[in-house]
Amino acid sequence: MKLDPLIKLSHVERSYPLGKQQFFYVLRDINLEVEEGDFVSVMGPSGAGKSTLLHLLGMHDFGWTGEYYLDETAVHRLKPKERTQLRNEQIGFVFQNYNLLDDLTVYENLDIPLSYRRYSKSERTALVADTLDRFSIVAKKDLYPRQLSGGQQQLVSIARAIIAKPKLILADEPTGNLHSSQAEEIMKLFQRLNSEGTTIIQVTHSETNAAYGNRTIQLRDGWILK
């Protein structure tokens, strides 16, 4: 028996009002399935709707129509507070500009996602210690983001995204601010996480980065190209 996909979008659209009964559509009739364990690259020119799709999947954007199922949960039927709880439990985010909290140390940045979940203090301490060790950033734990290189900040960003073992990682141009050797290191890390079972959806302009995934989706003017 075929299992349901981790993500299923049916006839999803996102538009913004332009004036009287006029709308600008950023996403048009999106029908998409993502299986658990997929590594999907979303590509297309600027303005194609890539980041909008990612923020929709990440439940940062509620102004869309259609149906969205995440692990069989009907997201389109949830109240905002329920969506926020589901996002915190199931999804990790990696952004091009890292989105680390500047006034918190590396250790404290890693602890933040755990504070949204039902972990005891000792469990949180152990998880942060294990993650620092796994990413070889133990020596950086008391530093602030401004004291790290771009590559180191992105490593911390990915460590923060996976620390609570989310089912899904959403990455928006995760190597956009890195030089080529750092970008390669980050993409190999994503590939390893995916091989361990984490589902990943990345938005990228890079054919090289896209090739690390197992499938590519092309967006143009808000439509998925068939």
CSV table of C-alpha atoms in Angstrom, one decimal, residues 6-213:
chain,number,residue,atom,x,y,z
A,6,LEU,CA,4.7,14.1,3.5
A,7,ILE,CA,3.5,17.2,1.6
A,8,LYS,CA,0.5,17.5,-0.7
A,9,LEU,CA,-0.6,20.8,-2.3
A,10,SER,CA,-3.8,20.9,-4.3
A,11,HIS,CA,-4.8,23.9,-6.4
A,12,VAL,CA,-2.9,26.3,-4.1
A,13,GLU,CA,-2.8,30.0,-5.2
A,14,ARG,CA,-1.4,33.1,-3.7
A,15,SER,CA,-2.5,36.5,-4.9
A,16,TYR,CA,-2.4,40.2,-3.9
A,17,PRO,CA,-5.1,42.8,-4.7
A,18,LEU,CA,-4.1,45.3,-7.3
A,19,GLY,CA,-7.3,47.4,-7.2
A,20,LYS,CA,-11.0,46.9,-7.8
A,21,GLN,CA,-11.5,43.2,-8.5
A,22,GLN,CA,-8.0,42.9,-9.9
A,23,PHE,CA,-5.3,40.6,-8.4
A,24,PHE,CA,-1.7,39.9,-9.0
A,25,TYR,CA,-1.0,36.1,-8.8
A,26,VAL,CA,2.3,35.0,-7.3
A,27,LEU,CA,1.4,31.3,-7.4
A,28,ARG,CA,-1.1,29.8,-9.8
A,29,ASP,CA,-2.8,26.4,-9.4
A,30,ILE,CA,0.1,24.7,-7.6
A,31,ASN,CA,-0.3,20.9,-7.4
A,32,LEU,CA,2.7,19.3,-5.7
A,33,GLU,CA,3.6,16.1,-3.8
A,34,VAL,CA,6.8,15.6,-1.8
A,35,GLU,CA,7.6,12.2,-0.4
A,36,GLU,CA,9.2,11.7,2.9
A,37,GLY,CA,13.0,11.5,2.3
A,38,ASP,CA,12.9,13.6,-0.9
A,39,PHE,CA,15.5,16.3,-1.5
A,40,VAL,CA,13.7,18.8,-3.8
A,41,SER,CA,15.3,21.8,-5.5
A,42,VAL,CA,12.9,24.6,-6.6
A,43,MET,CA,14.3,26.7,-9.4
A,44,GLY,CA,13.2,29.6,-11.7
A,45,PRO,CA,14.0,33.2,-12.4
A,46,SER,CA,13.5,36.0,-10.0
A,47,GLY,CA,9.9,36.7,-9.4
A,48,ALA,CA,8.8,33.2,-10.3
A,49,GLY,CA,7.3,32.6,-6.8
A,50,LYS,CA,10.0,30.4,-5.4
A,51,SER,CA,10.4,32.1,-2.0
A,52,THR,CA,6.6,32.6,-1.8
A,53,LEU,CA,6.1,28.8,-2.2
A,54,LEU,CA,8.7,28.2,0.5
A,55,HIS,CA,7.1,30.6,3.0
A,56,LEU,CA,3.7,29.1,2.3
A,57,LEU,CA,5.1,25.6,3.0
A,58,GLY,CA,6.7,27.0,6.2
A,59,MET,CA,3.4,28.5,7.4
A,60,HIS,CA,4.8,32.0,7.5
A,61,ASP,CA,2.2,33.1,5.0
A,62,PHE,CA,-1.5,32.4,5.6
A,63,GLY,CA,-3.0,34.4,2.8
A,64,TRP,CA,-3.3,31.6,0.2
A,65,THR,CA,-6.2,29.4,-1.1
A,66,GLY,CA,-6.3,25.7,-1.8
A,67,GLU,CA,-5.4,22.6,0.2
A,68,TYR,CA,-2.1,21.9,2.0
A,69,TYR,CA,-1.5,18.6,3.8
A,70,LEU,CA,1.6,18.2,5.9
A,71,ASP,CA,2.1,14.6,7.2
A,72,GLU,CA,-1.7,14.1,6.7
A,73,THR,CA,-2.6,17.2,8.7
A,74,ALA,CA,-4.9,19.5,6.8
A,75,VAL,CA,-3.0,22.8,7.3
A,76,HIS,CA,-5.7,24.8,5.4
A,77,ARG,CA,-8.1,23.9,8.2
A,78,LEU,CA,-5.9,24.9,11.1
A,79,LYS,CA,-6.2,28.1,13.1
A,80,PRO,CA,-3.1,30.3,13.1
A,81,LYS,CA,-2.0,29.2,16.6
A,82,GLU,CA,-2.3,25.5,15.5
A,83,ARG,CA,-0.2,26.2,12.4
A,84,THR,CA,2.5,27.9,14.5
A,85,GLN,CA,2.6,24.9,16.8
A,86,LEU,CA,2.8,22.5,13.8
A,87,ARG,CA,5.6,24.5,12.2
A,88,ASN,CA,7.6,24.6,15.4
A,89,GLU,CA,7.3,20.8,15.8
A,90,GLN,CA,7.8,19.7,12.2
A,91,ILE,CA,9.9,22.3,10.3
A,92,GLY,CA,13.4,23.7,10.4
A,93,PHE,CA,14.4,26.7,8.4
A,94,VAL,CA,17.7,27.8,6.8
A,95,PHE,CA,17.9,31.3,5.2
A,96,GLN,CA,20.4,33.0,2.9
A,97,ASN,CA,21.1,35.7,5.5
A,98,TYR,CA,21.3,33.1,8.3
A,99,ASN,CA,18.7,34.8,10.6
A,100,LEU,CA,20.7,34.1,13.7
A,101,LEU,CA,19.8,36.3,16.7
A,102,ASP,CA,22.7,38.8,17.0
A,103,ASP,CA,22.4,39.3,20.8
A,104,LEU,CA,22.6,35.6,21.6
A,105,THR,CA,25.6,33.3,21.6
A,106,VAL,CA,25.9,30.3,19.3
A,107,TYR,CA,24.8,28.1,22.3
A,108,GLU,CA,21.8,30.3,22.9
A,109,ASN,CA,20.8,30.4,19.3
A,110,LEU,CA,20.8,26.6,19.2
A,111,ASP,CA,18.7,26.4,22.4
A,112,ILE,CA,15.9,28.6,21.0
A,113,PRO,CA,14.1,25.9,18.9
A,114,LEU,CA,14.2,23.5,21.8
A,115,SER,CA,12.4,26.1,24.0
A,116,TYR,CA,9.3,25.7,21.8
A,117,ARG,CA,9.1,22.0,22.4
A,118,ARG,CA,8.6,19.8,25.5
A,119,TYR,CA,12.2,19.2,26.5
A,120,SER,CA,13.5,19.4,30.0
A,121,LYS,CA,16.5,21.6,30.9
A,122,SER,CA,18.8,18.6,31.0
A,123,GLU,CA,17.5,17.3,27.6
A,124,ARG,CA,18.1,20.7,26.1
A,125,THR,CA,21.6,20.9,27.5
A,126,ALA,CA,22.4,17.4,26.1
A,127,LEU,CA,20.9,18.1,22.6
A,128,VAL,CA,22.9,21.4,22.3
A,129,ALA,CA,26.1,19.7,23.4
A,130,ASP,CA,25.6,16.9,20.9
A,131,THR,CA,24.8,19.3,18.1
A,132,LEU,CA,27.8,21.5,18.8
A,133,ASP,CA,30.0,18.4,18.7
A,134,ARG,CA,28.3,17.0,15.5
A,135,PHE,CA,29.0,20.3,13.6
A,136,SER,CA,32.5,20.7,15.1
A,137,ILE,CA,31.6,24.1,16.6
A,138,VAL,CA,32.1,23.5,20.3
A,139,ALA,CA,34.9,26.1,20.3
A,140,LYS,CA,32.4,28.7,18.9
A,141,LYS,CA,29.6,28.1,21.5
A,142,ASP,CA,30.2,31.3,23.5
A,143,LEU,CA,30.8,33.6,20.4
A,144,TYR,CA,28.2,35.9,18.9
A,145,PRO,CA,27.1,35.7,15.2
A,146,ARG,CA,29.1,38.8,14.3
A,147,GLN,CA,32.3,37.0,15.5
A,148,LEU,CA,31.8,34.2,12.9
A,149,SER,CA,32.5,34.0,9.2
A,150,GLY,CA,29.6,33.6,6.8
A,151,GLY,CA,30.3,29.8,6.4
A,152,GLN,CA,30.4,29.4,10.2
A,153,GLN,CA,27.1,31.4,10.6
A,154,GLN,CA,25.4,29.1,8.0
A,155,LEU,CA,26.7,26.0,9.8
A,156,VAL,CA,25.1,27.3,13.0
A,157,SER,CA,21.9,28.1,11.1
A,158,ILE,CA,21.7,24.5,9.8
A,159,ALA,CA,22.5,23.1,13.2
A,160,ARG,CA,19.7,25.2,14.7
A,161,ALA,CA,17.3,24.0,11.9
A,162,ILE,CA,17.9,20.3,12.7
A,163,ILE,CA,18.5,20.3,16.4
A,164,ALA,CA,14.9,19.4,17.3
A,165,LYS,CA,14.8,16.7,14.6
A,166,PRO,CA,12.2,18.2,12.3
A,167,LYS,CA,10.7,16.1,9.5
A,168,LEU,CA,11.2,18.8,7.0
A,169,ILE,CA,14.0,21.4,6.3
A,170,LEU,CA,13.1,24.4,4.1
A,171,ALA,CA,16.2,26.3,2.8
A,172,ASP,CA,16.0,29.6,0.9
A,173,GLU,CA,19.2,30.2,-1.2
A,174,PRO,CA,21.2,28.6,1.7
A,175,THR,CA,24.6,29.2,0.0
A,176,GLY,CA,23.8,32.6,-1.6
A,177,ASN,CA,26.3,34.5,0.6
A,178,LEU,CA,29.1,32.0,0.7
A,179,HIS,CA,32.1,31.4,-1.5
A,180,SER,CA,32.3,28.2,-3.6
A,181,SER,CA,34.2,26.0,-1.1
A,182,GLN,CA,31.9,27.0,1.8
A,183,ALA,CA,28.9,26.4,-0.5
A,184,GLU,CA,30.1,22.9,-1.4
A,185,GLU,CA,30.6,22.1,2.3
A,186,ILE,CA,27.0,23.2,3.1
A,187,MET,CA,25.5,21.2,0.2
A,188,LYS,CA,27.4,18.1,1.2
A,189,LEU,CA,26.0,18.5,4.7
A,190,PHE,CA,22.5,18.8,3.3
A,191,GLN,CA,23.1,15.7,1.3
A,192,ARG,CA,24.2,13.8,4.4
A,193,LEU,CA,21.2,15.0,6.4
A,194,ASN,CA,18.9,13.8,3.6
A,195,SER,CA,20.6,10.4,3.5
A,196,GLU,CA,19.8,10.1,7.2
A,197,GLY,CA,16.1,10.6,6.4
A,198,THR,CA,15.4,14.3,6.6
A,199,THR,CA,13.2,15.7,3.8
A,200,ILE,CA,14.7,18.9,2.3
A,201,ILE,CA,13.2,21.5,0.0
A,202,GLN,CA,15.6,24.2,-1.2
A,203,VAL,CA,15.2,27.2,-3.3
A,204,THR,CA,18.2,27.8,-5.5
A,205,HIS,CA,19.5,29.6,-8.6
A,206,SER,CA,22.4,27.2,-8.8
A,207,GLU,CA,22.3,24.2,-11.1
A,208,THR,CA,25.3,22.8,-9.1
A,209,ASN,CA,23.3,23.0,-5.8
A,210,ALA,CA,20.2,21.7,-7.5
A,211,ALA,CA,22.1,18.6,-8.6
A,212,TYR,CA,22.5,17.5,-4.9
A,213,GLY,CA,18.8,16.9,-4.7
